[in-house]
Amino acid sequence: MNDLSRYCERVLLNKQEIADMVKRLGAQITKDYEGKKLFLICVLKGGFVFMSDLVRAIDLPVDMDFIAVSSYGSSTKTSGVVRLLKDIDKPLNDKHVLIVEDIMDSGLTLKYIKAMFENRSPLSVKVCTAFDKPERRRVDITPDYVGAVIPDEYVVGYGLDYDGILRNLPELCVLKRSVYED
Ligand code: IMP
Ligand code: MG
């Protein structure tokens, strides 16, 4: 048992399941955007692991950039307040934008980000999320590409953190309650 696995209550998706999921999404995106100028925008920090796998599963000459947002606080619940910490530096008017996010929970973060990019008049804006917890949605937003629908539990690994740590766990795990309840 490695050291990181002690934070893990149970594995929701193992490395192979995640690899299969990324391959399927990459193939679908390749098909849907063939002949189009695709611009991928990764939401840092959580999206970076998924982004790096996803871009290598897309067989198109894509351009990409990164934004950073934060919802205040370090708890396991989102605050609903989104702050843009780092923006992209290119205009979007001739591009098809695909936002790449780690997880959709209440949907507040993506609703905010999507509206922000739509205001810059790109050819289209779609959303690709690695994981989705639809039960927790508080605003009306549906991702266009979903890696896996997961239950309403706090998960870590594959880019997702708890209080800044555990992003480097290669599996998607349910966080042990004892980590945040004591
Ligand atoms: P939303 O705005 O409620 O949809 O939350 C989106 C953001 O909250 C994600 O980008 C994550 O950073 C964080 N988040 C939501 N659920 C989880 C989780 O289960 N584990 C880790 N981070 C999460
Ligand atoms: Mg995030």
PDB file of C-alpha atoms and ligand atoms in Angstrom:
ATOM      1  CA  MET A   1       0.000   0.000   0.000  1.00  0.00           C
ATOM      2  CA  ASN A   2       1.501   3.337  -0.991  1.00  0.00           C
ATOM      3  CA  ASP A   3       1.395   6.403   1.203  1.00  0.00           C
ATOM      4  CA  LEU A   4      -1.252   8.293  -0.781  1.00  0.00           C
ATOM      5  CA  SER A   5      -3.703   5.412  -0.705  1.00  0.00           C
ATOM      6  CA  ARG A   6      -4.317   5.946   3.010  1.00  0.00           C
ATOM      7  CA  TYR A   7      -6.407   9.003   2.080  1.00  0.00           C
ATOM      8  CA  CYS A   8      -8.544   6.838  -0.159  1.00  0.00           C
ATOM      9  CA  GLU A   9     -11.808   5.356   1.137  1.00  0.00           C
ATOM     10  CA  ARG A  10     -12.355   3.469  -2.109  1.00  0.00           C
ATOM     11  CA  VAL A  11     -11.291   3.693  -5.735  1.00  0.00           C
ATOM     12  CA  LEU A  12     -14.115   4.955  -7.965  1.00  0.00           C
ATOM     13  CA  LEU A  13     -12.155   4.763 -11.224  1.00  0.00           C
ATOM     14  CA  ASN A  14      -8.806   3.046 -11.645  1.00  0.00           C
ATOM     15  CA  LYS A  15      -6.051   4.019 -14.096  1.00  0.00           C
ATOM     16  CA  GLN A  16      -7.325   1.745 -16.849  1.00  0.00           C
ATOM     17  CA  GLU A  17     -10.907   2.987 -16.533  1.00  0.00           C
ATOM     18  CA  ILE A  18      -9.692   6.586 -16.704  1.00  0.00           C
ATOM     19  CA  ALA A  19      -7.511   5.809 -19.739  1.00  0.00           C
ATOM     20  CA  ASP A  20     -10.498   4.219 -21.524  1.00  0.00           C
ATOM     21  CA  MET A  21     -12.652   7.216 -20.649  1.00  0.00           C
ATOM     22  CA  VAL A  22     -10.082   9.690 -22.061  1.00  0.00           C
ATOM     23  CA  LYS A  23      -9.647   7.631 -25.230  1.00  0.00           C
ATOM     24  CA  ARG A  24     -13.403   7.623 -25.840  1.00  0.00           C
ATOM     25  CA  LEU A  25     -13.692  11.399 -25.292  1.00  0.00           C
ATOM     26  CA  GLY A  26     -10.671  12.105 -27.491  1.00  0.00           C
ATOM     27  CA  ALA A  27     -12.118  10.054 -30.344  1.00  0.00           C
ATOM     28  CA  GLN A  28     -15.507  11.782 -30.052  1.00  0.00           C
ATOM     29  CA  ILE A  29     -13.962  15.274 -29.966  1.00  0.00           C
ATOM     30  CA  THR A  30     -11.707  14.419 -32.940  1.00  0.00           C
ATOM     31  CA  LYS A  31     -14.786  13.410 -34.912  1.00  0.00           C
ATOM     32  CA  ASP A  32     -16.921  16.399 -33.880  1.00  0.00           C
ATOM     33  CA  TYR A  33     -14.274  19.073 -34.556  1.00  0.00           C
ATOM     34  CA  GLU A  34     -12.726  17.726 -37.739  1.00  0.00           C
ATOM     35  CA  GLY A  35     -11.888  20.637 -40.087  1.00  0.00           C
ATOM     36  CA  LYS A  36     -12.617  23.226 -37.374  1.00  0.00           C
ATOM     37  CA  LYS A  37     -10.275  25.493 -35.445  1.00  0.00           C
ATOM     38  CA  LEU A  38     -10.439  23.981 -31.949  1.00  0.00           C
ATOM     39  CA  PHE A  39      -9.158  25.951 -28.982  1.00  0.00           C
ATOM     40  CA  LEU A  40      -9.009  24.053 -25.703  1.00  0.00           C
ATOM     41  CA  ILE A  41      -9.133  26.059 -22.490  1.00  0.00           C
ATOM     42  CA  CYS A  42      -8.164  24.185 -19.348  1.00  0.00           C
ATOM     43  CA  VAL A  43      -9.447  25.298 -15.969  1.00  0.00           C
ATOM     44  CA  LEU A  44      -6.544  25.245 -13.522  1.00  0.00           C
ATOM     45  CA  LYS A  45      -5.574  23.802 -11.281  1.00  0.00           C
ATOM     46  CA  GLY A  46      -7.829  20.742 -11.193  1.00  0.00           C
ATOM     47  CA  GLY A  47      -8.075  20.322 -14.973  1.00  0.00           C
ATOM     48  CA  PHE A  48      -4.357  19.953 -15.681  1.00  0.00           C
ATOM     49  CA  VAL A  49      -4.045  16.164 -15.419  1.00  0.00           C
ATOM     50  CA  PHE A  50      -7.140  15.527 -17.540  1.00  0.00           C
ATOM     51  CA  MET A  51      -6.077  18.188 -20.055  1.00  0.00           C
ATOM     52  CA  SER A  52      -2.645  16.646 -20.564  1.00  0.00           C
ATOM     53  CA  ASP A  53      -4.174  13.227 -21.266  1.00  0.00           C
ATOM     54  CA  LEU A  54      -7.066  14.559 -23.344  1.00  0.00           C
ATOM     55  CA  VAL A  55      -4.982  16.660 -25.767  1.00  0.00           C
ATOM     56  CA  ARG A  56      -2.919  13.572 -26.592  1.00  0.00           C
ATOM     57  CA  ALA A  57      -6.109  11.635 -27.332  1.00  0.00           C
ATOM     58  CA  ILE A  58      -7.322  14.260 -29.834  1.00  0.00           C
ATOM     59  CA  ASP A  59      -6.024  13.719 -33.358  1.00  0.00           C
ATOM     60  CA  LEU A  60      -6.385  17.334 -34.559  1.00  0.00           C
ATOM     61  CA  PRO A  61      -4.006  20.338 -34.637  1.00  0.00           C
ATOM     62  CA  VAL A  62      -5.479  22.036 -31.564  1.00  0.00           C
ATOM     63  CA  ASP A  63      -4.438  25.284 -29.914  1.00  0.00           C
ATOM     64  CA  MET A  64      -4.755  25.564 -26.136  1.00  0.00           C
ATOM     65  CA  ASP A  65      -4.501  27.844 -23.149  1.00  0.00           C
ATOM     66  CA  PHE A  66      -5.151  27.803 -19.420  1.00  0.00           C
ATOM     67  CA  ILE A  67      -7.235  29.860 -17.048  1.00  0.00           C
ATOM     68  CA  ALA A  68      -7.170  29.819 -13.281  1.00  0.00           C
ATOM     69  CA  VAL A  69     -10.191  30.343 -11.105  1.00  0.00           C
ATOM     70  CA  SER A  70     -10.793  29.888  -7.478  1.00  0.00           C
ATOM     71  CA  SER A  71     -13.881  29.616  -5.380  1.00  0.00           C
ATOM     72  CA  TYR A  72     -13.049  30.956  -1.976  1.00  0.00           C
ATOM     73  CA  GLY A  73     -12.088  28.721   0.933  1.00  0.00           C
ATOM     74  CA  SER A  74     -10.625  25.289   1.374  1.00  0.00           C
ATOM     75  CA  SER A  75     -13.641  23.289   2.476  1.00  0.00           C
ATOM     76  CA  THR A  76     -15.143  20.334   0.626  1.00  0.00           C
ATOM     77  CA  LYS A  77     -18.125  22.503  -0.412  1.00  0.00           C
ATOM     78  CA  THR A  78     -18.029  25.189  -3.088  1.00  0.00           C
ATOM     79  CA  SER A  79     -18.692  28.767  -1.927  1.00  0.00           C
ATOM     80  CA  GLY A  80     -20.434  29.787  -5.144  1.00  0.00           C
ATOM     81  CA  VAL A  81     -18.182  32.821  -5.532  1.00  0.00           C
ATOM     82  CA  VAL A  82     -15.870  32.515  -8.549  1.00  0.00           C
ATOM     83  CA  ARG A  83     -12.749  34.622  -8.938  1.00  0.00           C
ATOM     84  CA  LEU A  84     -10.725  34.764 -12.200  1.00  0.00           C
ATOM     85  CA  LEU A  85      -7.032  34.570 -11.272  1.00  0.00           C
ATOM     86  CA  LYS A  86      -5.511  34.047 -14.738  1.00  0.00           C
ATOM     87  CA  ASP A  87      -7.068  34.800 -18.124  1.00  0.00           C
ATOM     88  CA  ILE A  88      -6.141  33.712 -21.670  1.00  0.00           C
ATOM     89  CA  ASP A  89      -4.347  36.204 -23.906  1.00  0.00           C
ATOM     90  CA  LYS A  90      -5.803  35.606 -27.391  1.00  0.00           C
ATOM     91  CA  PRO A  91      -9.037  36.800 -28.973  1.00  0.00           C
ATOM     92  CA  LEU A  92     -11.590  34.040 -29.576  1.00  0.00           C
ATOM     93  CA  ASN A  93     -13.587  35.370 -32.522  1.00  0.00           C
ATOM     94  CA  ASP A  94     -12.457  32.779 -35.103  1.00  0.00           C
ATOM     95  CA  LYS A  95     -12.309  29.812 -32.743  1.00  0.00           C
ATOM     96  CA  HIS A  96     -14.399  26.942 -31.447  1.00  0.00           C
ATOM     97  CA  VAL A  97     -13.816  26.900 -27.690  1.00  0.00           C
ATOM     98  CA  LEU A  98     -13.875  23.753 -25.605  1.00  0.00           C
ATOM     99  CA  ILE A  99     -13.548  24.324 -21.865  1.00  0.00           C
ATOM    100  CA  VAL A 100     -11.796  21.446 -20.091  1.00  0.00           C
ATOM    101  CA  GLU A 101     -12.694  21.040 -16.416  1.00  0.00           C
ATOM    102  CA  ASP A 102     -11.988  18.417 -13.767  1.00  0.00           C
ATOM    103  CA  ILE A 103     -15.416  18.089 -12.193  1.00  0.00           C
ATOM    104  CA  MET A 104     -18.864  19.627 -12.273  1.00  0.00           C
ATOM    105  CA  ASP A 105     -20.618  19.861  -8.970  1.00  0.00           C
ATOM    106  CA  SER A 106     -23.073  22.743  -8.393  1.00  0.00           C
ATOM    107  CA  GLY A 107     -22.251  23.984 -11.914  1.00  0.00           C
ATOM    108  CA  LEU A 108     -21.612  27.540 -10.657  1.00  0.00           C
ATOM    109  CA  THR A 109     -17.967  27.640 -11.770  1.00  0.00           C
ATOM    110  CA  LEU A 110     -18.652  26.480 -15.310  1.00  0.00           C
ATOM    111  CA  LYS A 111     -21.734  28.623 -15.708  1.00  0.00           C
ATOM    112  CA  TYR A 112     -19.605  31.660 -14.902  1.00  0.00           C
ATOM    113  CA  ILE A 113     -16.692  30.635 -17.145  1.00  0.00           C
ATOM    114  CA  LYS A 114     -18.913  29.662 -20.065  1.00  0.00           C
ATOM    115  CA  ALA A 115     -20.777  32.982 -19.989  1.00  0.00           C
ATOM    116  CA  MET A 116     -17.487  34.874 -19.811  1.00  0.00           C
ATOM    117  CA  PHE A 117     -16.193  33.203 -22.996  1.00  0.00           C
ATOM    118  CA  GLU A 118     -19.546  33.477 -24.802  1.00  0.00           C
ATOM    119  CA  ASN A 119     -19.308  37.235 -24.313  1.00  0.00           C
ATOM    120  CA  ARG A 120     -16.096  37.249 -26.382  1.00  0.00           C
ATOM    121  CA  SER A 121     -17.967  36.033 -29.494  1.00  0.00           C
ATOM    122  CA  PRO A 122     -16.213  32.782 -30.425  1.00  0.00           C
ATOM    123  CA  LEU A 123     -17.747  30.502 -33.075  1.00  0.00           C
ATOM    124  CA  SER A 124     -18.953  28.150 -30.314  1.00  0.00           C
ATOM    125  CA  VAL A 125     -18.383  27.313 -26.644  1.00  0.00           C
ATOM    126  CA  LYS A 126     -18.707  23.789 -25.294  1.00  0.00           C
ATOM    127  CA  VAL A 127     -17.765  22.125 -22.048  1.00  0.00           C
ATOM    128  CA  CYS A 128     -15.869  18.895 -21.442  1.00  0.00           C
ATOM    129  CA  THR A 129     -15.679  17.661 -17.856  1.00  0.00           C
ATOM    130  CA  ALA A 130     -13.818  14.576 -16.675  1.00  0.00           C
ATOM    131  CA  PHE A 131     -16.320  13.878 -13.907  1.00  0.00           C
ATOM    132  CA  ASP A 132     -19.884  14.963 -13.239  1.00  0.00           C
ATOM    133  CA  LYS A 133     -22.044  14.902 -10.102  1.00  0.00           C
ATOM    134  CA  PRO A 134     -25.425  15.822 -11.652  1.00  0.00           C
ATOM    135  CA  GLU A 135     -27.280  15.289  -8.346  1.00  0.00           C
ATOM    136  CA  ARG A 136     -25.589  18.377  -6.929  1.00  0.00           C
ATOM    137  CA  ARG A 137     -26.424  20.801  -9.722  1.00  0.00           C
ATOM    138  CA  ARG A 138     -27.711  24.187  -8.516  1.00  0.00           C
ATOM    139  CA  VAL A 139     -27.744  26.028 -11.843  1.00  0.00           C
ATOM    140  CA  ASP A 140     -28.943  25.047 -15.282  1.00  0.00           C
ATOM    141  CA  ILE A 141     -25.867  23.847 -17.174  1.00  0.00           C
ATOM    142  CA  THR A 142     -25.213  20.538 -18.918  1.00  0.00           C
ATOM    143  CA  PRO A 143     -21.706  19.539 -20.025  1.00  0.00           C
ATOM    144  CA  ASP A 144     -21.340  18.590 -23.706  1.00  0.00           C
ATOM    145  CA  TYR A 145     -18.752  15.887 -23.005  1.00  0.00           C
ATOM    146  CA  VAL A 146     -18.636  13.871 -19.756  1.00  0.00           C
ATOM    147  CA  GLY A 147     -15.976  11.318 -18.862  1.00  0.00           C
ATOM    148  CA  ALA A 148     -17.891   9.677 -16.036  1.00  0.00           C
ATOM    149  CA  VAL A 149     -20.975  10.393 -13.948  1.00  0.00           C
ATOM    150  CA  ILE A 150     -20.110   9.809 -10.300  1.00  0.00           C
ATOM    151  CA  PRO A 151     -22.111   9.702  -7.045  1.00  0.00           C
ATOM    152  CA  ASP A 152     -22.423  12.637  -4.646  1.00  0.00           C
ATOM    153  CA  GLU A 153     -19.232  12.052  -2.681  1.00  0.00           C
ATOM    154  CA  TYR A 154     -16.072  14.110  -2.276  1.00  0.00           C
ATOM    155  CA  VAL A 155     -13.432  12.711  -4.628  1.00  0.00           C
ATOM    156  CA  VAL A 156      -9.702  13.268  -4.960  1.00  0.00           C
ATOM    157  CA  GLY A 157      -6.966  12.293  -7.408  1.00  0.00           C
ATOM    158  CA  TYR A 158      -6.508  12.693 -11.159  1.00  0.00           C
ATOM    159  CA  GLY A 159      -6.091  16.456 -10.671  1.00  0.00           C
ATOM    160  CA  LEU A 160      -8.691  16.877  -7.920  1.00  0.00           C
ATOM    161  CA  ASP A 161      -7.492  18.091  -4.556  1.00  0.00           C
ATOM    162  CA  TYR A 162      -8.414  18.199  -0.946  1.00  0.00           C
ATOM    163  CA  ASP A 163      -7.032  21.431   0.551  1.00  0.00           C
ATOM    164  CA  GLY A 164      -4.310  21.572  -2.114  1.00  0.00           C
ATOM    165  CA  ILE A 165      -3.048  18.006  -1.864  1.00  0.00           C
ATOM    166  CA  LEU A 166      -3.782  14.638  -3.536  1.00  0.00           C
ATOM    167  CA  ARG A 167      -3.966  15.939  -7.130  1.00  0.00           C
ATOM    168  CA  ASN A 168      -1.172  13.503  -8.031  1.00  0.00           C
ATOM    169  CA  LEU A 169      -3.083  10.383  -6.979  1.00  0.00           C
ATOM    170  CA  PRO A 170      -3.406   8.455 -10.265  1.00  0.00           C
ATOM    171  CA  GLU A 171      -6.852   6.971  -9.499  1.00  0.00           C
ATOM    172  CA  LEU A 172     -10.109   8.757  -8.721  1.00  0.00           C
ATOM    173  CA  CYS A 173     -10.838   8.022  -5.055  1.00  0.00           C
ATOM    174  CA  VAL A 174     -13.518   8.830  -2.523  1.00  0.00           C
ATOM    175  CA  LEU A 175     -11.760  10.838   0.196  1.00  0.00           C
ATOM    176  CA  LYS A 176     -11.727   9.193   3.623  1.00  0.00           C
ATOM    177  CA  ARG A 177     -14.139  11.070   5.885  1.00  0.00           C
ATOM    178  CA  SER A 178     -11.670  10.967   8.749  1.00  0.00           C
ATOM    179  CA  VAL A 179      -9.366  13.245   6.736  1.00  0.00           C
ATOM    180  CA  TYR A 180     -11.759  16.198   6.925  1.00  0.00           C
ATOM    181  CA  GLU A 181     -13.963  15.333   9.890  1.00  0.00           C
ATOM    182  CA  ASP A 182     -11.406  15.285  12.691  1.00  0.00           C
TER     183      ASP A 182
HETATM  184  P1  IMP B   1     -18.955  23.746  -8.887  1.00  0.00           P
HETATM  185  O1  IMP B   1     -18.786  25.205  -9.162  1.00  0.00           O
HETATM  186  O2  IMP B   1     -19.783  23.512  -7.637  1.00  0.00           O
HETATM  187  O3  IMP B   1     -19.494  22.955 -10.055  1.00  0.00           O
HETATM  188  O4  IMP B   1     -17.572  23.177  -8.469  1.00  0.00           O
HETATM  189  C1  IMP B   1     -16.578  23.027  -9.332  1.00  0.00           C
HETATM  190  C2  IMP B   1     -15.249  23.004  -8.638  1.00  0.00           C
HETATM  191  O5  IMP B   1     -15.323  22.581  -7.261  1.00  0.00           O
HETATM  192  C3  IMP B   1     -14.373  21.988  -9.330  1.00  0.00           C
HETATM  193  O6  IMP B   1     -13.651  22.570 -10.374  1.00  0.00           O
HETATM  194  C4  IMP B   1     -13.490  21.501  -8.214  1.00  0.00           C
HETATM  195  O7  IMP B   1     -12.371  22.329  -8.087  1.00  0.00           O
HETATM  196  C5  IMP B   1     -14.322  21.635  -6.974  1.00  0.00           C
HETATM  197  N1  IMP B   1     -14.949  20.342  -6.595  1.00  0.00           N
HETATM  198  C6  IMP B   1     -16.238  19.995  -6.680  1.00  0.00           C
HETATM  199  N2  IMP B   1     -16.440  18.744  -6.258  1.00  0.00           N
HETATM  200  C7  IMP B   1     -15.236  18.274  -5.915  1.00  0.00           C
HETATM  201  C8  IMP B   1     -14.784  17.000  -5.405  1.00  0.00           C
HETATM  202  O8  IMP B   1     -15.524  16.036  -5.183  1.00  0.00           O
HETATM  203  N3  IMP B   1     -13.444  16.904  -5.168  1.00  0.00           N
HETATM  204  C9  IMP B   1     -12.563  17.919  -5.400  1.00  0.00           C
HETATM  205  N4  IMP B   1     -12.936  19.112  -5.878  1.00  0.00           N
HETATM  206  C10 IMP B   1     -14.270  19.288  -6.122  1.00  0.00           C
HETATM  207 MG    MG B   2     -11.539  23.148  -9.912  1.00  0.00          MG
END
